[in-house]
Each structure stands twice: as structure tokens, then as C-alpha cells.
PDB file of C-alpha atoms in Angstrom:
ATOM      1  CA  MET A   1      35.635 -53.100-100.181  1.00  0.00           C
ATOM      2  CA  LYS A   2      38.955 -53.295-101.984  1.00  0.00           C
ATOM      3  CA  ALA A   3      42.267 -51.528-101.460  1.00  0.00           C
ATOM      4  CA  VAL A   4      44.112 -49.655-104.197  1.00  0.00           C
ATOM      5  CA  ILE A   5      47.773 -49.302-103.237  1.00  0.00           C
ATOM      6  CA  LEU A   6      49.877 -46.732-105.100  1.00  0.00           C
ATOM      7  CA  ALA A   7      53.390 -48.144-105.467  1.00  0.00           C
ATOM      8  CA  ALA A   8      54.620 -47.086-108.914  1.00  0.00           C
ATOM      9  CA  GLY A   9      57.145 -44.378-108.022  1.00  0.00           C
ATOM     10  CA  ARG A  10      60.915 -44.500-108.018  1.00  0.00           C
ATOM     11  CA  GLY A  11      61.443 -42.811-104.635  1.00  0.00           C
ATOM     12  CA  ARG A  12      64.107 -40.348-105.751  1.00  0.00           C
ATOM     13  CA  ARG A  13      63.972 -38.327-102.510  1.00  0.00           C
ATOM     14  CA  LEU A  14      65.010 -41.443-100.635  1.00  0.00           C
ATOM     15  CA  GLY A  15      68.150 -41.608-102.759  1.00  0.00           C
ATOM     16  CA  SER A  16      66.840 -44.583-104.702  1.00  0.00           C
ATOM     17  CA  GLY A  17      68.675 -45.236-107.951  1.00  0.00           C
ATOM     18  CA  ASP A  18      67.765 -47.357-110.934  1.00  0.00           C
ATOM     19  CA  ASP A  19      69.030 -50.528-109.237  1.00  0.00           C
ATOM     20  CA  SER A  20      67.228 -49.994-105.936  1.00  0.00           C
ATOM     21  CA  ALA A  21      63.952 -51.525-104.833  1.00  0.00           C
ATOM     22  CA  PRO A  22      60.643 -49.618-104.722  1.00  0.00           C
ATOM     23  CA  LYS A  23      59.897 -48.059-101.334  1.00  0.00           C
ATOM     24  CA  ILE A  24      57.070 -50.502-100.705  1.00  0.00           C
ATOM     25  CA  LEU A  25      59.712 -53.248-100.462  1.00  0.00           C
ATOM     26  CA  LEU A  26      61.620 -51.558 -97.639  1.00  0.00           C
ATOM     27  CA  LYS A  27      61.840 -53.963 -94.701  1.00  0.00           C
ATOM     28  CA  PHE A  28      61.189 -53.229 -91.048  1.00  0.00           C
ATOM     29  CA  GLY A  29      61.272 -55.924 -88.418  1.00  0.00           C
ATOM     30  CA  GLY A  30      61.771 -58.675 -90.973  1.00  0.00           C
ATOM     31  CA  GLY A  31      58.826 -57.791 -93.204  1.00  0.00           C
ATOM     32  CA  SER A  32      58.442 -55.462 -96.164  1.00  0.00           C
ATOM     33  CA  LEU A  33      55.948 -52.618 -96.143  1.00  0.00           C
ATOM     34  CA  LEU A  34      54.031 -54.567 -98.771  1.00  0.00           C
ATOM     35  CA  GLU A  35      53.878 -57.682 -96.619  1.00  0.00           C
ATOM     36  CA  ARG A  36      52.643 -55.567 -93.727  1.00  0.00           C
ATOM     37  CA  HIS A  37      49.962 -53.879 -95.854  1.00  0.00           C
ATOM     38  CA  LEU A  38      48.569 -57.195 -97.048  1.00  0.00           C
ATOM     39  CA  ALA A  39      48.610 -58.770 -93.588  1.00  0.00           C
ATOM     40  CA  ILE A  40      46.871 -55.762 -92.024  1.00  0.00           C
ATOM     41  CA  LEU A  41      44.262 -55.547 -94.774  1.00  0.00           C
ATOM     42  CA  HIS A  42      43.481 -59.232 -94.315  1.00  0.00           C
ATOM     43  CA  ALA A  43      43.189 -58.778 -90.545  1.00  0.00           C
ATOM     44  CA  CYS A  44      40.768 -55.903 -91.132  1.00  0.00           C
ATOM     45  CA  GLY A  45      38.523 -57.970 -93.391  1.00  0.00           C
ATOM     46  CA  VAL A  46      39.574 -56.495 -96.742  1.00  0.00           C
ATOM     47  CA  ALA A  47      39.475 -59.267 -99.321  1.00  0.00           C
ATOM     48  CA  GLU A  48      41.260 -57.729-102.313  1.00  0.00           C
ATOM     49  CA  ALA A  49      44.155 -55.403-103.035  1.00  0.00           C
ATOM     50  CA  VAL A  50      45.041 -53.865-106.387  1.00  0.00           C
ATOM     51  CA  ILE A  51      48.602 -52.580-106.582  1.00  0.00           C
ATOM     52  CA  VAL A  52      49.532 -49.881-109.087  1.00  0.00           C
ATOM     53  CA  VAL A  53      53.100 -50.680-110.149  1.00  0.00           C
ATOM     54  CA  GLY A  54      55.648 -49.024-112.408  1.00  0.00           C
ATOM     55  CA  PHE A  55      59.281 -48.728-111.324  1.00  0.00           C
ATOM     56  CA  ALA A  56      60.779 -52.202-110.751  1.00  0.00           C
ATOM     57  CA  ALA A  57      57.314 -53.728-111.076  1.00  0.00           C
ATOM     58  CA  ASP A  58      58.687 -57.274-111.391  1.00  0.00           C
ATOM     59  CA  ARG A  59      60.271 -57.009-107.957  1.00  0.00           C
ATOM     60  CA  ILE A  60      56.893 -56.164-106.429  1.00  0.00           C
ATOM     61  CA  ARG A  61      55.267 -59.083-108.216  1.00  0.00           C
ATOM     62  CA  GLU A  62      58.018 -61.363-106.948  1.00  0.00           C
ATOM     63  CA  GLU A  63      57.465 -60.151-103.391  1.00  0.00           C
ATOM     64  CA  VAL A  64      53.742 -60.893-103.619  1.00  0.00           C
ATOM     65  CA  ALA A  65      54.532 -64.375-104.906  1.00  0.00           C
ATOM     66  CA  ARG A  66      56.949 -64.889-102.023  1.00  0.00           C
ATOM     67  CA  ILE A  67      54.433 -63.716 -99.447  1.00  0.00           C
ATOM     68  CA  GLY A  68      51.549 -65.825-100.712  1.00  0.00           C
ATOM     69  CA  PRO A  69      49.018 -63.421 -99.175  1.00  0.00           C
ATOM     70  CA  ALA A  70      45.679 -64.488 -97.765  1.00  0.00           C
ATOM     71  CA  ILE A  71      43.859 -61.845 -99.822  1.00  0.00           C
ATOM     72  CA  ARG A  72      43.502 -61.564-103.584  1.00  0.00           C
ATOM     73  CA  VAL A  73      46.157 -59.388-105.219  1.00  0.00           C
ATOM     74  CA  SER A  74      46.198 -58.011-108.750  1.00  0.00           C
ATOM     75  CA  PHE A  75      48.300 -55.401-110.522  1.00  0.00           C
ATOM     76  CA  ILE A  76      47.785 -52.381-112.752  1.00  0.00           C
ATOM     77  CA  GLU A  77      50.765 -51.103-114.723  1.00  0.00           C
ATOM     78  CA  ASN A  78      51.599 -47.400-114.829  1.00  0.00           C
ATOM     79  CA  PRO A  79      54.002 -46.998-117.781  1.00  0.00           C
ATOM     80  CA  ARG A  80      54.389 -43.289-116.959  1.00  0.00           C
ATOM     81  CA  PHE A  81      55.571 -43.857-113.404  1.00  0.00           C
ATOM     82  CA  ALA A  82      58.280 -41.190-113.722  1.00  0.00           C
ATOM     83  CA  GLU A  83      55.550 -38.544-113.731  1.00  0.00           C
ATOM     84  CA  GLY A  84      53.303 -37.539-110.834  1.00  0.00           C
ATOM     85  CA  SER A  85      51.192 -39.902-108.766  1.00  0.00           C
ATOM     86  CA  VAL A  86      48.059 -38.508-110.418  1.00  0.00           C
ATOM     87  CA  VAL A  87      48.917 -40.807-113.345  1.00  0.00           C
ATOM     88  CA  SER A  88      48.796 -43.834-111.044  1.00  0.00           C
ATOM     89  CA  LEU A  89      45.375 -42.755-109.841  1.00  0.00           C
ATOM     90  CA  ALA A  90      44.210 -42.294-113.418  1.00  0.00           C
ATOM     91  CA  VAL A  91      45.317 -45.762-114.552  1.00  0.00           C
ATOM     92  CA  ALA A  92      43.411 -47.239-111.590  1.00  0.00           C
ATOM     93  CA  GLU A  93      40.136 -45.886-113.003  1.00  0.00           C
ATOM     94  CA  PRO A  94      38.828 -49.346-114.038  1.00  0.00           C
ATOM     95  CA  VAL A  95      39.050 -50.440-110.394  1.00  0.00           C
ATOM     96  CA  MET A  96      37.778 -47.168-108.958  1.00  0.00           C
ATOM     97  CA  THR A  97      34.611 -47.356-111.074  1.00  0.00           C
ATOM     98  CA  ARG A  98      33.354 -50.836-110.172  1.00  0.00           C
ATOM     99  CA  GLY A  99      30.671 -49.539-107.849  1.00  0.00           C
ATOM    100  CA  GLU A 100      32.409 -50.634-104.645  1.00  0.00           C
ATOM    101  CA  PRO A 101      33.915 -48.733-101.704  1.00  0.00           C
ATOM    102  CA  VAL A 102      37.651 -48.196-102.114  1.00  0.00           C
ATOM    103  CA  LEU A 103      40.548 -47.834 -99.694  1.00  0.00           C
ATOM    104  CA  LEU A 104      43.091 -45.662-101.492  1.00  0.00           C
ATOM    105  CA  MET A 105      46.550 -46.074 -99.944  1.00  0.00           C
ATOM    106  CA  ASP A 106      50.049 -44.716-100.330  1.00  0.00           C
ATOM    107  CA  GLY A 107      52.421 -47.665-100.384  1.00  0.00           C
ATOM    108  CA  ASP A 108      55.223 -46.022 -98.403  1.00  0.00           C
ATOM    109  CA  VAL A 109      53.684 -45.894 -94.912  1.00  0.00           C
ATOM    110  CA  LEU A 110      54.590 -47.887 -91.783  1.00  0.00           C
ATOM    111  CA  TYR A 111      51.671 -47.919 -89.344  1.00  0.00           C
ATOM    112  CA  ASP A 112      49.873 -49.698 -86.547  1.00  0.00           C
ATOM    113  CA  ARG A 113      47.054 -52.061 -87.495  1.00  0.00           C
ATOM    114  CA  ARG A 114      44.623 -50.063 -85.336  1.00  0.00           C
ATOM    115  CA  LEU A 115      44.973 -47.166 -87.773  1.00  0.00           C
ATOM    116  CA  MET A 116      43.600 -49.270 -90.626  1.00  0.00           C
ATOM    117  CA  GLU A 117      40.924 -50.752 -88.388  1.00  0.00           C
ATOM    118  CA  ARG A 118      39.732 -47.243 -87.588  1.00  0.00           C
ATOM    119  CA  LEU A 119      39.467 -46.413 -91.294  1.00  0.00           C
ATOM    120  CA  VAL A 120      37.700 -49.649 -92.243  1.00  0.00           C
ATOM    121  CA  ARG A 121      35.200 -49.480 -89.371  1.00  0.00           C
ATOM    122  CA  THR A 122      34.404 -45.773 -89.530  1.00  0.00           C
ATOM    123  CA  GLY A 123      30.853 -44.681 -90.154  1.00  0.00           C
ATOM    124  CA  ILE A 124      32.116 -41.946 -92.495  1.00  0.00           C
ATOM    125  CA  ASP A 125      31.607 -42.952 -96.127  1.00  0.00           C
ATOM    126  CA  ASN A 126      34.388 -40.677 -97.405  1.00  0.00           C
ATOM    127  CA  CYS A 127      37.005 -40.537 -94.711  1.00  0.00           C
ATOM    128  CA  LEU A 128      40.507 -39.098 -94.428  1.00  0.00           C
ATOM    129  CA  LEU A 129      42.899 -39.819 -91.553  1.00  0.00           C
ATOM    130  CA  LEU A 130      44.360 -36.903 -89.651  1.00  0.00           C
ATOM    131  CA  ASP A 131      47.267 -36.635 -87.190  1.00  0.00           C
ATOM    132  CA  ARG A 132      47.387 -33.443 -85.119  1.00  0.00           C
ATOM    133  CA  THR A 133      51.102 -33.998 -84.469  1.00  0.00           C
ATOM    134  CA  ILE A 134      52.550 -32.335 -87.535  1.00  0.00           C
ATOM    135  CA  GLU A 135      56.000 -31.004 -88.347  1.00  0.00           C
ATOM    136  CA  PRO A 136      56.186 -27.393 -89.570  1.00  0.00           C
ATOM    137  CA  GLY A 137      56.918 -26.625 -93.192  1.00  0.00           C
ATOM    138  CA  ASP A 138      55.531 -27.283 -96.644  1.00  0.00           C
ATOM    139  CA  GLU A 139      56.282 -31.024 -96.861  1.00  0.00           C
ATOM    140  CA  PRO A 140      53.335 -32.523 -94.902  1.00  0.00           C
ATOM    141  CA  VAL A 141      49.996 -32.616 -96.697  1.00  0.00           C
ATOM    142  CA  LYS A 142      47.670 -30.708 -94.389  1.00  0.00           C
ATOM    143  CA  LEU A 143      44.062 -31.525 -93.653  1.00  0.00           C
ATOM    144  CA  CYS A 144      42.474 -28.233 -92.630  1.00  0.00           C
ATOM    145  CA  ILE A 145      39.427 -28.019 -90.372  1.00  0.00           C
ATOM    146  CA  ARG A 146      36.995 -25.182 -89.724  1.00  0.00           C
ATOM    147  CA  ASP A 147      33.857 -25.641 -87.613  1.00  0.00           C
ATOM    148  CA  GLY A 148      34.461 -29.390 -87.636  1.00  0.00           C
ATOM    149  CA  ARG A 149      34.535 -29.708 -91.441  1.00  0.00           C
ATOM    150  CA  ILE A 150      37.328 -30.160 -93.971  1.00  0.00           C
ATOM    151  CA  VAL A 151      37.950 -26.870 -95.783  1.00  0.00           C
ATOM    152  CA  ASP A 152      41.327 -27.505 -97.434  1.00  0.00           C
ATOM    153  CA  PHE A 153      43.726 -30.294 -98.262  1.00  0.00           C
ATOM    154  CA  HIS A 154      47.159 -29.216 -99.456  1.00  0.00           C
ATOM    155  CA  LYS A 155      50.821 -28.849 -98.541  1.00  0.00           C
ATOM    156  CA  VAL A 156      50.310 -25.083 -98.689  1.00  0.00           C
ATOM    157  CA  PRO A 157      46.672 -24.463 -97.732  1.00  0.00           C
ATOM    158  CA  LYS A 158      44.891 -21.499 -99.245  1.00  0.00           C
ATOM    159  CA  ASN A 159      41.625 -21.443 -97.284  1.00  0.00           C
ATOM    160  CA  ALA A 160      41.125 -20.067 -93.789  1.00  0.00           C
ATOM    161  CA  HIS A 161      40.796 -22.733 -91.113  1.00  0.00           C
ATOM    162  CA  ASP A 162      40.755 -23.182 -87.337  1.00  0.00           C
ATOM    163  CA  TRP A 163      43.450 -25.860 -87.198  1.00  0.00           C
ATOM    164  CA  HIS A 164      45.094 -28.543 -89.286  1.00  0.00           C
ATOM    165  CA  GLY A 165      46.772 -31.919 -89.025  1.00  0.00           C
ATOM    166  CA  GLU A 166      48.790 -34.142 -91.325  1.00  0.00           C
ATOM    167  CA  SER A 167      47.090 -36.460 -93.774  1.00  0.00           C
ATOM    168  CA  VAL A 168      48.204 -40.069 -93.345  1.00  0.00           C
ATOM    169  CA  GLY A 169      47.754 -40.867 -97.034  1.00  0.00           C
ATOM    170  CA  PHE A 170      44.979 -43.461 -96.572  1.00  0.00           C
ATOM    171  CA  PHE A 171      41.429 -42.685 -97.724  1.00  0.00           C
ATOM    172  CA  ARG A 172      38.103 -44.482 -97.578  1.00  0.00           C
ATOM    173  CA  LEU A 173      35.956 -43.573-100.581  1.00  0.00           C
ATOM    174  CA  SER A 174      32.343 -44.338-101.400  1.00  0.00           C
ATOM    175  CA  PRO A 175      31.661 -45.828-104.846  1.00  0.00           C
ATOM    176  CA  ALA A 176      30.429 -42.490-106.223  1.00  0.00           C
ATOM    177  CA  ILE A 177      33.363 -40.493-104.877  1.00  0.00           C
ATOM    178  CA  ALA A 178      35.898 -43.115-105.999  1.00  0.00           C
ATOM    179  CA  GLU A 179      34.511 -42.874-109.534  1.00  0.00           C
ATOM    180  CA  ALA A 180      34.482 -39.080-109.456  1.00  0.00           C
ATOM    181  CA  LEU A 181      38.078 -38.938-108.189  1.00  0.00           C
ATOM    182  CA  ALA A 182      39.303 -41.310-110.896  1.00  0.00           C
ATOM    183  CA  GLY A 183      37.580 -39.190-113.530  1.00  0.00           C
ATOM    184  CA  ARG A 184      39.232 -36.036-112.224  1.00  0.00           C
ATOM    185  CA  ALA A 185      42.622 -37.765-112.235  1.00  0.00           C
ATOM    186  CA  ARG A 186      42.079 -38.780-115.864  1.00  0.00           C
ATOM    187  CA  ASP A 187      41.174 -35.191-116.715  1.00  0.00           C
ATOM    188  CA  TYR A 188      44.423 -34.028-115.117  1.00  0.00           C
ATOM    189  CA  VAL A 189      46.479 -36.420-117.237  1.00  0.00           C
ATOM    190  CA  GLU A 190      44.604 -35.711-120.467  1.00  0.00           C
ATOM    191  CA  SER A 191      44.986 -31.954-119.969  1.00  0.00           C
ATOM    192  CA  GLY A 192      48.781 -32.180-119.601  1.00  0.00           C
ATOM    193  CA  ARG A 193      48.952 -32.109-115.798  1.00  0.00           C
ATOM    194  CA  GLY A 194      50.456 -35.569-115.377  1.00  0.00           C
ATOM    195  CA  ALA A 195      53.322 -34.188-113.312  1.00  0.00           C
ATOM    196  CA  MET A 196      50.939 -33.374-110.455  1.00  0.00           C
ATOM    197  CA  GLU A 197      50.345 -35.498-107.366  1.00  0.00           C
ATOM    198  CA  TYR A 198      47.070 -37.271-106.686  1.00  0.00           C
ATOM    199  CA  GLU A 199      46.286 -34.902-103.811  1.00  0.00           C
ATOM    200  CA  GLU A 200      45.449 -32.173-106.345  1.00  0.00           C
ATOM    201  CA  PRO A 201      42.331 -33.765-107.887  1.00  0.00           C
ATOM    202  CA  LEU A 202      41.320 -35.011-104.437  1.00  0.00           C
ATOM    203  CA  ARG A 203      41.498 -31.446-103.131  1.00  0.00           C
ATOM    204  CA  ASP A 204      39.439 -30.265-106.097  1.00  0.00           C
ATOM    205  CA  LEU A 205      36.789 -32.858-105.314  1.00  0.00           C
ATOM    206  CA  ILE A 206      36.690 -32.027-101.602  1.00  0.00           C
ATOM    207  CA  LEU A 207      36.235 -28.327-102.307  1.00  0.00           C
ATOM    208  CA  ALA A 208      33.613 -28.930-105.012  1.00  0.00           C
ATOM    209  CA  SER A 209      31.482 -31.286-102.891  1.00  0.00           C
ATOM    210  CA  PRO A 210      28.865 -30.386-100.261  1.00  0.00           C
ATOM    211  CA  PRO A 211      30.571 -29.876 -96.875  1.00  0.00           C
ATOM    212  CA  GLU A 212      29.134 -33.062 -95.386  1.00  0.00           C
ATOM    213  CA  THR A 213      30.527 -35.295 -98.164  1.00  0.00           C
ATOM    214  CA  PHE A 214      33.944 -35.806 -96.572  1.00  0.00           C
ATOM    215  CA  GLY A 215      34.898 -36.386 -92.949  1.00  0.00           C
ATOM    216  CA  TYR A 216      37.929 -37.468 -90.980  1.00  0.00           C
ATOM    217  CA  GLU A 217      39.112 -39.731 -88.201  1.00  0.00           C
ATOM    218  CA  ASP A 218      41.734 -38.467 -85.755  1.00  0.00           C
ATOM    219  CA  VAL A 219      44.582 -40.981 -85.417  1.00  0.00           C
ATOM    220  CA  SER A 220      46.950 -38.759 -83.453  1.00  0.00           C
ATOM    221  CA  ASP A 221      47.187 -41.465 -80.784  1.00  0.00           C
ATOM    222  CA  LEU A 222      48.568 -44.114 -83.141  1.00  0.00           C
ATOM    223  CA  PRO A 223      52.139 -44.616 -84.442  1.00  0.00           C
ATOM    224  CA  TRP A 224      52.805 -44.204 -88.151  1.00  0.00           C
ATOM    225  CA  THR A 225      55.161 -42.522 -90.596  1.00  0.00           C
ATOM    226  CA  GLU A 226      55.356 -41.884 -94.306  1.00  0.00           C
ATOM    227  CA  ILE A 227      58.752 -42.705 -95.783  1.00  0.00           C
ATOM    228  CA  ASP A 228      60.084 -40.127 -98.234  1.00  0.00           C
ATOM    229  CA  PHE A 229      63.570 -39.266 -97.014  1.00  0.00           C
ATOM    230  CA  PRO A 230      66.481 -41.202 -95.438  1.00  0.00           C
ATOM    231  CA  GLU A 231      65.642 -39.723 -92.036  1.00  0.00           C
ATOM    232  CA  ASP A 232      62.146 -41.203 -92.352  1.00  0.00           C
ATOM    233  CA  VAL A 233      63.681 -44.668 -92.587  1.00  0.00           C
ATOM    234  CA  VAL A 234      65.507 -44.024 -89.318  1.00  0.00           C
ATOM    235  CA  LYS A 235      62.318 -42.765 -87.672  1.00  0.00           C
ATOM    236  CA  ALA A 236      60.383 -45.776 -88.906  1.00  0.00           C
ATOM    237  CA  GLU A 237      62.901 -48.232 -87.468  1.00  0.00           C
ATOM    238  CA  THR A 238      63.776 -46.506 -84.203  1.00  0.00           C
ATOM    239  CA  GLU A 239      60.510 -44.776 -83.219  1.00  0.00           C
ATOM    240  CA  VAL A 240      57.507 -46.167 -85.062  1.00  0.00           C
ATOM    241  CA  ARG A 241      58.170 -49.892 -85.282  1.00  0.00           C
ATOM    242  CA  PRO A 242      58.952 -50.292 -81.548  1.00  0.00           C
ATOM    243  CA  ALA A 243      55.679 -48.474 -80.774  1.00  0.00           C
ATOM    244  CA  LEU A 244      53.474 -50.787 -82.852  1.00  0.00           C
ATOM    245  CA  ARG A 245      51.094 -52.641 -80.568  1.00  0.00           C
ATOM    246  CA  ASP A 246      49.737 -54.777 -83.380  1.00  0.00           C
ATOM    247  CA  ASP A 247      52.759 -55.674 -85.494  1.00  0.00           C
ATOM    248  CA  PRO A 248      51.844 -58.307 -88.110  1.00  0.00           C
ATOM    249  CA  MET A 249      55.472 -59.455 -88.242  1.00  0.00           C
ATOM    250  CA  THR A 250      55.676 -60.247 -84.531  1.00  0.00           C
ATOM    251  CA  GLY A 251      52.100 -60.541 -83.346  1.00  0.00           C
ATOM    252  CA  GLY A 252      52.531 -57.599 -80.969  1.00  0.00           C
ATOM    253  CA  ALA A 253      54.830 -54.829 -79.830  1.00  0.00           C
TER     254      ALA A 253
END
């Protein structure tokens, strides 16, 4: 199993300008998000990470060199990083089609190691992570459940469902589904839909597949946050980081 980490964006909603660092280099508790990702992946037995870079790519490479991670790290360049994240998924197609399980990860998440352990050790071949604690509004990507199965995956769901939670932005994909998702992302880009986010082709694939293809793990009991806005940085530092039981920067909470 290898991890594909999407880290090409500029992070405009965070107020990041041309001279700022990518979000994956934000530091909490003395370590960058990138350093935390690599340490947690290693602890969970993942041997390789491929990072899709774009904005300020050299700074990410420098951080990896500084860290000297215990797992193998390589890079894929997204020259169209100013567009949607579907382009990053499309350029990762050579990795997504190697016939191996893939952990697809947003780079801008602070989380407890147990969350990744749950994803790596799940018996669900194609698994999404779901948090029932979700803020109202159109910003969270919603994972919608009906009769125990995933029936929609969108910020503004269109299909009827019993309940929904927030998607963490980490996905375990079987070799076949990883290849199919990469192909759909390429189709999006080639058909002029490069401004879209990667959740769109993933939603298409979920809805087009037999109901039993995708499942989910509930991680509502574990601390995590995605970092998009300045207030998310505050939440990450004041609420999430102190709650981490397995913090790779300190060895514990």
C-alpha cells in the first residue's frame, strides 16, 4: 500500500499569498503537517508516499529533505496547480494504476494517529472516513448514508438519505477502484472540467458502482480538522492538537 498526498494548492482561502508556504507546511506543536503525515504513515506500516506538488513545490521538497523520513517519498508535479484538485488526481494516474492499494489523502489535515490506523487496518477495500459531528452549511463534504450504504458524497447532496457525516478527506482504494478514479479524473481534465475538485469524479464513481463497492469507518470519536480558513488554524492549535493521544511530535497527548 502506498499513500498519495495531494499538496499542490495555493490555499487562497487561508489568506496565503505568493510568498507564503503551502498548507502542508503549517506547523503545530513543533512539526509540520507533512512531517506528521510521514511519521504517522510509517507508524501504520505504510512504506511509500507520493506527494503531488505544485505551488511552492521546492519548499515541500526541502521539508522532506530536512525531515529525512523513514518511508520512501517521491514527488509528482502538477503544473496546473491553480486549477481544481481534480488536476492533481489526474497527474497521479501513473501511481494510481500500479495495481496496488492506495491511500488517497488531503495534505491539509491535522489528526490523531488512530484515525489513520483505522483506515489502514479496515476490512473494507474501498473505505471513506466519516465524522458524525458536522457543522451546518455547504462547506463540509458530506458522506450520506441510507440503509447502511453510501448513497451520496457532496457538499450539497442530491440523493435522499437517512443521515450524513463529514468526510475526513482520506480514502482507502483497491487497485481497481484507484485506477478507475484516476481515469475519471483524467476524463474531467481532458473534457475541460479542470476547475473541479477531486470529490466530483469520486462521487461519480461511488454512484456508478454496485452499492457494496464502497464502505465507511466512523471516526467521530477521534480528533481531527481540515485546515481551509484562518479559524481552522486556531481550532487545530487550541482544540485538536491538545486532544491528540498519539502525537508523533511528542509521543503522546
